[in-house]
C-alpha cells in the first residue's frame, strides 16, 4: 500500500468504528444483566455477561413462536415469489404474446406505488373472505406475482440468455415449460438467488402487513413481536432494554447469516440493480 | 401450472376462519383478552374455575398485546368477526356501544344473582350509562393522589389530607423538590392529568351536548396553566428528564392521578412506602378525577349470548372480585371490601378511594373522545409543556382542531 | 405463464387502486357501507386537519435531511473505499452491515441509544460535560434523531456508488492526470459525470423511500411512550398518519384520500426528477 494512502485508511477505520458502534452496543446491551444496565456506564464489555437474556427474551411475548411464524411465512412467500416470478420474467423476456406489454407496463407502475394506496380495498377483500387473522393476506399475493422487482430482475437476466439454446430445444420438441425449468432457470441461478434472498428479507422484515392483518399473539411475526415487546414489557424498573436488545439481535441473526452465506453474489446483485 | 392453482385454492380454503368447533361439543365463547403479564395467572385460574363449574362452556381466550387491544378489537369488528366477549366500560365504551349487546333484560332476570346494589353507587352509575346495562365490571380505577411517605418524612412534611387544595399541593411539591428528589411528575401522551386539572378548575373538554370544544374557556385555561406551571415552577421534571419509572423510582414524592392497576406493582418494591389520598380540590372545588371500569361486554352479533352472560356473571361475582383483590386490585363490591382481605397491604387509606368515588367524573360519552384527546389535543399540550407555548395559545389551537374535527365528522368526512 | 401475474395485478393492484380512489370520496368506516361525500375528505385534510400538514412537513424535512446527508456519506465512503487501501472488500461488507437491520430493529436500537436518561448517546455527551437534549421526548430533537438513524443505514447506496466508481474508466483518469489536472478537477471532469446515473438512481430511490417511511417511525414511537407520532407530532410521518387514520380510527375515506395525495406527490417528484436529470445526468449516449 502506498504510504500516502495511510490517512485514507485511518479515516476509513474511524468511520467504520462509528458505523459499527451501534451494532456493538446492541450486542453488548443484550448480554448485560439488568442491574448493570441500570448503573449506567458505557463499557462495551459486560462485566458479567448473561447469555440467559436471550432465553428470557425468547420466552416473553411468545418470541420463539414468532420466530417460527416468521420462518413459515417467509418460506411460503419465497416459494410463491419464485413460482410466479420466474415464469413471468421468462415470458416477458422471450415470449411475444399479445397483451404482455400492457401487463409489463402495469407491473412497472406498481414499483412506484406506495403500498398504502391498495391496502384498504385489499383489506376489505380479505375481510369479506374471512381471512383477516390468517397468513393468507401475507402469502397469497406473492403467489400471484405481485413482486414486480423480482419479475423485473429475472426478465433482465433472461434477456441475456442465448436464443440458440432455446431454439435448439424447441426443435427437439421440448415445450416452453420444459425449456424454462430445465434450461433457463439453471442458467439464471445468480438472479434466482438474488430474488430469493430479497423476497426472504422482505417477508422476514415486513412490519406493515402483519401489523394490519395479524391480531392474536400466537400468530405474530418477529417485527411485530419486537415492537410489542418494546411497547409492553415495561416493568417497575422501566423497559428491560437488555432483553429488548437480545430480541433484536435474535431477529437480525437470520438476515446476517443469509448475507454471510451469499455475500459475494448478493452485494454484486445490489450493485447491478443500480447500474442497469 | 394447474398444480399451483390447486395449491392456491387449498391455501385459500385452509386459511379462512370460521368459529372453532369444540371437540367436546361445548359452547365456545371467544374472549379477546388484552395481555397483562402481572394478572395473567389470576385470569387463567378464573377461566379454569369457570369451566369447572360450567362444564358445557369453553372459553377460547385469544390473547392480544395490551397496547394494540383497541386496534385489534376494532379491526375484528370492522371485518365482521367480533369476539363474543371483549373489554369495555372504560373510555372506549362510547365507540363500542353500537357493537355491544344490551344486557338489561338478562341483568333484570338474574338481578338477585348479580346483586347490583352491592357495587358502589358511583360504579352503579357508571354501569348504567343511559339507564341500560351493557357490561359487567371486575374492577375500577379512580384518579388518586399517590405520595411517598418516606420522602415526606425525610423532608419533615405533613402528609396530604382530604382537604388539600391545589395551592397546598404545589407548595408541598416545591418544598419536597431538592437533593435529586422531585416533588411531582408529569406524564405526557395521555389525557389523565391535564383533563383532571381542567375539571378541577371547573372546565371541560366539550360542552354537554358535544357540539364544540370548551377548552378555550378561562376555567380550562386555568387548569392547563397550572399543569404547565408544575414544570415551570420546578417541582416536576420536564418530559424525558425525570426518572424513567416515575413514582416507582422512589425519587418522586407525589404522583397526581396514578392508576389503580399500579398497586400490585408498587407493592413489589420493598423500599417504596406509599399511600393514597383523594386528589386536591381545584379552584372550582372539584377534585376532577375520573372513574373508569374494567368490564366485559358481549358482542351484539354473538351466537353464544347466554353462555357468554354466564361467564360475565362469574367474572363479576364475589369470588372473582376476591381473586382480583388478592392480585392487588381494589374491591368493586362493597361486601368484599368490607371483608378487608388485603388489610395488611398498602395503601391503608381506603377511605380515600371512597372519597374519590364520591367526586369522580363520569366516562366521556363521545365516541370520538379518544381520537380528539390523543391526536388533536395532546400534541398541543405537549408543545405547551416542552416548547414554552402559552397555555391560552395551546388551548385555542386545540379547540380549533377539535371543532374542525367535530364539524367534519357530522358534516361528512370522518 | 403470466396468468398468475395478470390475476395478481388485477386483484391486488389495479382493482384496489380504482376502489381506493372511489373510497377517497366517501365516508367509510368498514362497518357500514361507504357514503358518498364528494371532496369533503380532501377539504378536511388540506384545510382543517392539523395533523395533515404537520405530517407533510415532518416527512419533507425527513426526506430533505436524510437523503442528501445519506448520499453524501455513502459517496464519501465509496470514494474512500475506491482508493487502493487494503482489506477493501472486507470494509465494503462491514460498512454494509447496518443495512441488514430491518427498519423496526433500527428504530428500536436507536430509540435505546437516544433514550434521554439511560441512552448511550446522552451518557457519552455527559462524559464530555454536555447535557444532551431529551431526544426521543423532545419535539425539536426527535426528528433529527431519526434522520441520523437513517443516514446510518445508507450502506446500500454506498455499494452502488462503489460499483459506479469502479466502472469509471481508468484510462480517462490517467489521461486527465497526464494533462496536469489536479485531484478536484479530475473528480469533476471524469468521476462525477460517470457517477451521475448512479447518483440519480440513488436519489430517486432515496426520496421515494423517505416519503414512504413507516417502520422506523412506528418502532420509534412504540419505544419511547410519548404517543404514536412522537412528542407533539414530531415524528408523525405521513404514512404513520395514514395508518393511524385507517387502522386505529377507521376513517377509511380520509386514509384513501391521503394515499392518493401521496401517490400524486411521489409521481410528481419522480417525474420532476426524471426531467431535471436530463440537465445533469451524463448518459453514455450524450457523453
Short mmCIF file of C-alpha atoms in Angstrom, two decimals, chain A residues 58-215:
data_model
loop_
_atom_site.label_atom_id
_atom_site.label_comp_id
_atom_site.label_asym_id
_atom_site.label_seq_id
_atom_site.Cartn_x
_atom_site.Cartn_y
_atom_site.Cartn_z
CA UNK A 58 -37.43 -15.59 23.61
CA UNK A 59 -39.84 -16.80 26.24
CA UNK A 60 -41.55 -13.44 26.66
CA UNK A 61 -44.26 -12.47 24.29
CA UNK A 62 -44.09 -15.81 22.53
CA UNK A 63 -40.96 -14.65 20.77
CA UNK A 64 -39.80 -18.12 19.94
CA UNK A 65 -43.10 -18.84 18.30
CA UNK A 66 -42.84 -15.56 16.42
CA UNK A 67 -39.58 -16.90 15.04
CA UNK A 68 -41.35 -19.96 13.74
CA UNK A 69 -44.18 -17.87 12.36
CA UNK A 70 -41.78 -15.59 10.52
CA UNK A 71 -39.95 -18.59 9.10
CA UNK A 72 -43.21 -20.15 7.96
CA UNK A 73 -44.46 -17.01 6.29
CA UNK A 74 -41.10 -16.19 4.74
CA UNK A 75 -40.70 -19.67 3.28
CA UNK A 76 -44.14 -19.65 1.71
CA UNK A 77 -43.55 -16.15 0.39
CA UNK A 78 -40.23 -17.05 -1.21
CA UNK A 79 -41.70 -20.16 -2.82
CA UNK A 80 -44.64 -18.18 -4.12
CA UNK A 81 -42.46 -15.40 -5.43
CA UNK A 82 -40.25 -17.82 -7.30
CA UNK A 83 -43.21 -19.82 -8.58
CA UNK A 84 -44.87 -16.80 -10.10
CA UNK A 85 -41.98 -14.51 -10.97
CA UNK A 86 -39.80 -16.95 -12.84
CA UNK A 87 -42.38 -17.88 -15.47
CA UNK A 88 -43.48 -14.26 -15.69
CA UNK A 89 -39.95 -12.94 -16.08
CA UNK A 90 -39.27 -15.52 -18.72
CA UNK A 91 -42.48 -14.75 -20.56
CA UNK A 92 -41.78 -11.04 -20.61
CA UNK A 93 -38.25 -11.63 -21.77
CA UNK A 94 -38.77 -14.06 -24.56
CA UNK A 95 -42.38 -14.62 -25.45
CA UNK A 96 -44.22 -12.19 -27.61
CA UNK A 97 -47.82 -12.99 -26.74
CA UNK A 98 -50.41 -10.28 -27.14
CA UNK A 99 -51.05 -8.01 -24.25
CA UNK A 100 -47.81 -8.83 -22.48
CA UNK A 101 -46.53 -5.31 -22.86
CA UNK A 102 -49.62 -3.96 -21.14
CA UNK A 103 -49.16 -6.27 -18.19
CA UNK A 104 -45.50 -5.41 -18.04
CA UNK A 105 -46.20 -1.71 -18.02
CA UNK A 106 -48.74 -2.21 -15.26
CA UNK A 107 -46.12 -4.06 -13.32
CA UNK A 108 -43.65 -1.22 -13.65
CA UNK A 109 -46.05 1.31 -12.19
CA UNK A 110 -46.52 -0.85 -9.10
CA UNK A 111 -42.88 -0.23 -8.30
CA UNK A 112 -43.71 3.41 -7.78
CA UNK A 113 -46.93 2.78 -5.92
CA UNK A 114 -46.97 3.26 -2.19
CA UNK A 115 -48.45 0.09 -0.69
CA UNK A 116 -50.84 2.24 1.28
CA UNK A 117 -52.91 3.02 -1.80
CA UNK A 118 -54.10 -0.53 -2.13
CA UNK A 119 -54.18 -1.61 1.49
CA UNK A 120 -57.71 -0.54 2.32
CA UNK A 121 -59.56 -2.21 -0.54
CA UNK A 122 -57.34 -5.27 -0.21
CA UNK A 123 -58.10 -5.33 3.50
CA UNK A 124 -61.78 -5.19 2.68
CA UNK A 125 -61.32 -8.03 0.21
CA UNK A 126 -59.66 -10.25 2.75
CA UNK A 127 -62.18 -9.25 5.39
CA UNK A 128 -65.03 -10.35 3.18
CA UNK A 129 -63.26 -13.66 2.64
CA UNK A 130 -62.89 -14.10 6.38
CA UNK A 131 -59.12 -14.18 6.14
CA UNK A 132 -58.23 -11.24 8.29
CA UNK A 133 -56.48 -13.00 11.16
CA UNK A 134 -54.63 -15.52 8.97
CA UNK A 135 -51.44 -15.61 6.98
CA UNK A 136 -53.28 -15.63 3.66
CA UNK A 137 -53.07 -11.85 3.10
CA UNK A 138 -49.32 -12.01 3.61
CA UNK A 139 -48.59 -15.03 1.48
CA UNK A 140 -51.21 -15.12 -1.25
CA UNK A 141 -50.10 -12.02 -3.16
CA UNK A 142 -46.62 -13.50 -3.54
CA UNK A 143 -48.08 -16.47 -5.38
CA UNK A 144 -49.84 -14.12 -7.76
CA UNK A 145 -46.78 -12.34 -8.99
CA UNK A 146 -47.03 -9.11 -7.09
CA UNK A 147 -43.29 -8.77 -6.65
CA UNK A 148 -42.59 -6.50 -9.60
CA UNK A 149 -38.99 -6.08 -8.60
CA UNK A 150 -38.39 -9.82 -8.80
CA UNK A 151 -40.08 -10.12 -12.17
CA UNK A 152 -38.12 -7.20 -13.49
CA UNK A 153 -34.80 -8.58 -12.30
CA UNK A 154 -35.50 -12.01 -13.76
CA UNK A 155 -36.65 -10.53 -17.04
CA UNK A 156 -33.44 -8.57 -17.39
CA UNK A 157 -31.48 -11.70 -16.78
CA UNK A 158 -33.47 -13.94 -19.08
CA UNK A 159 -32.98 -11.47 -21.87
CA UNK A 160 -29.26 -12.11 -21.80
CA UNK A 161 -29.64 -15.84 -22.46
CA UNK A 162 -28.68 -17.02 -25.94
CA UNK A 163 -31.70 -17.69 -28.10
CA UNK A 164 -29.95 -20.51 -29.96
CA UNK A 165 -30.03 -22.83 -26.96
CA UNK A 166 -33.78 -22.35 -26.61
CA UNK A 167 -34.30 -22.73 -30.32
CA UNK A 168 -32.42 -25.99 -30.34
CA UNK A 169 -34.53 -27.35 -27.51
CA UNK A 170 -37.72 -26.26 -29.26
CA UNK A 171 -36.68 -28.04 -32.41
CA UNK A 172 -36.15 -31.14 -30.33
CA UNK A 173 -39.81 -30.92 -29.39
CA UNK A 174 -39.48 -29.52 -25.88
CA UNK A 175 -42.40 -27.44 -24.53
CA UNK A 176 -41.84 -23.89 -23.31
CA UNK A 177 -42.32 -25.04 -19.77
CA UNK A 178 -39.63 -27.65 -20.07
CA UNK A 179 -37.26 -25.17 -21.62
CA UNK A 180 -37.89 -22.86 -18.75
CA UNK A 181 -37.29 -25.33 -15.98
CA UNK A 182 -34.56 -27.44 -17.45
CA UNK A 183 -32.53 -24.86 -19.30
CA UNK A 184 -33.32 -21.27 -18.46
CA UNK A 185 -33.58 -21.49 -14.69
CA UNK A 186 -30.30 -23.29 -14.11
CA UNK A 187 -28.59 -20.69 -16.27
CA UNK A 188 -30.21 -17.91 -14.28
CA UNK A 189 -29.07 -19.09 -10.88
CA UNK A 190 -27.46 -15.82 -9.69
CA UNK A 191 -30.61 -13.89 -10.45
CA UNK A 192 -32.80 -16.53 -8.86
CA UNK A 193 -30.69 -16.50 -5.72
CA UNK A 194 -30.84 -12.71 -5.53
CA UNK A 195 -34.60 -12.75 -5.95
CA UNK A 196 -34.97 -15.44 -3.30
CA UNK A 197 -32.82 -13.56 -0.83
CA UNK A 198 -34.62 -10.27 -1.39
CA UNK A 199 -38.00 -11.96 -1.10
CA UNK A 200 -36.92 -13.68 2.10
CA UNK A 201 -35.66 -10.48 3.66
CA UNK A 202 -38.71 -8.57 2.52
CA UNK A 203 -41.01 -11.02 4.23
CA UNK A 204 -38.85 -11.53 7.31
CA UNK A 205 -38.62 -7.79 7.96
CA UNK A 206 -42.15 -6.85 6.99
CA UNK A 207 -43.92 -4.84 9.67
CA UNK A 208 -46.80 -3.24 7.77
CA UNK A 209 -48.55 -6.41 6.58
CA UNK A 210 -48.53 -8.32 9.86
CA UNK A 211 -49.43 -5.16 11.75
CA UNK A 212 -52.57 -4.72 9.69
CA UNK A 213 -53.68 -8.33 9.36
CA UNK A 214 -52.50 -10.29 12.37
CA UNK A 215 -54.06 -9.89 15.77
#
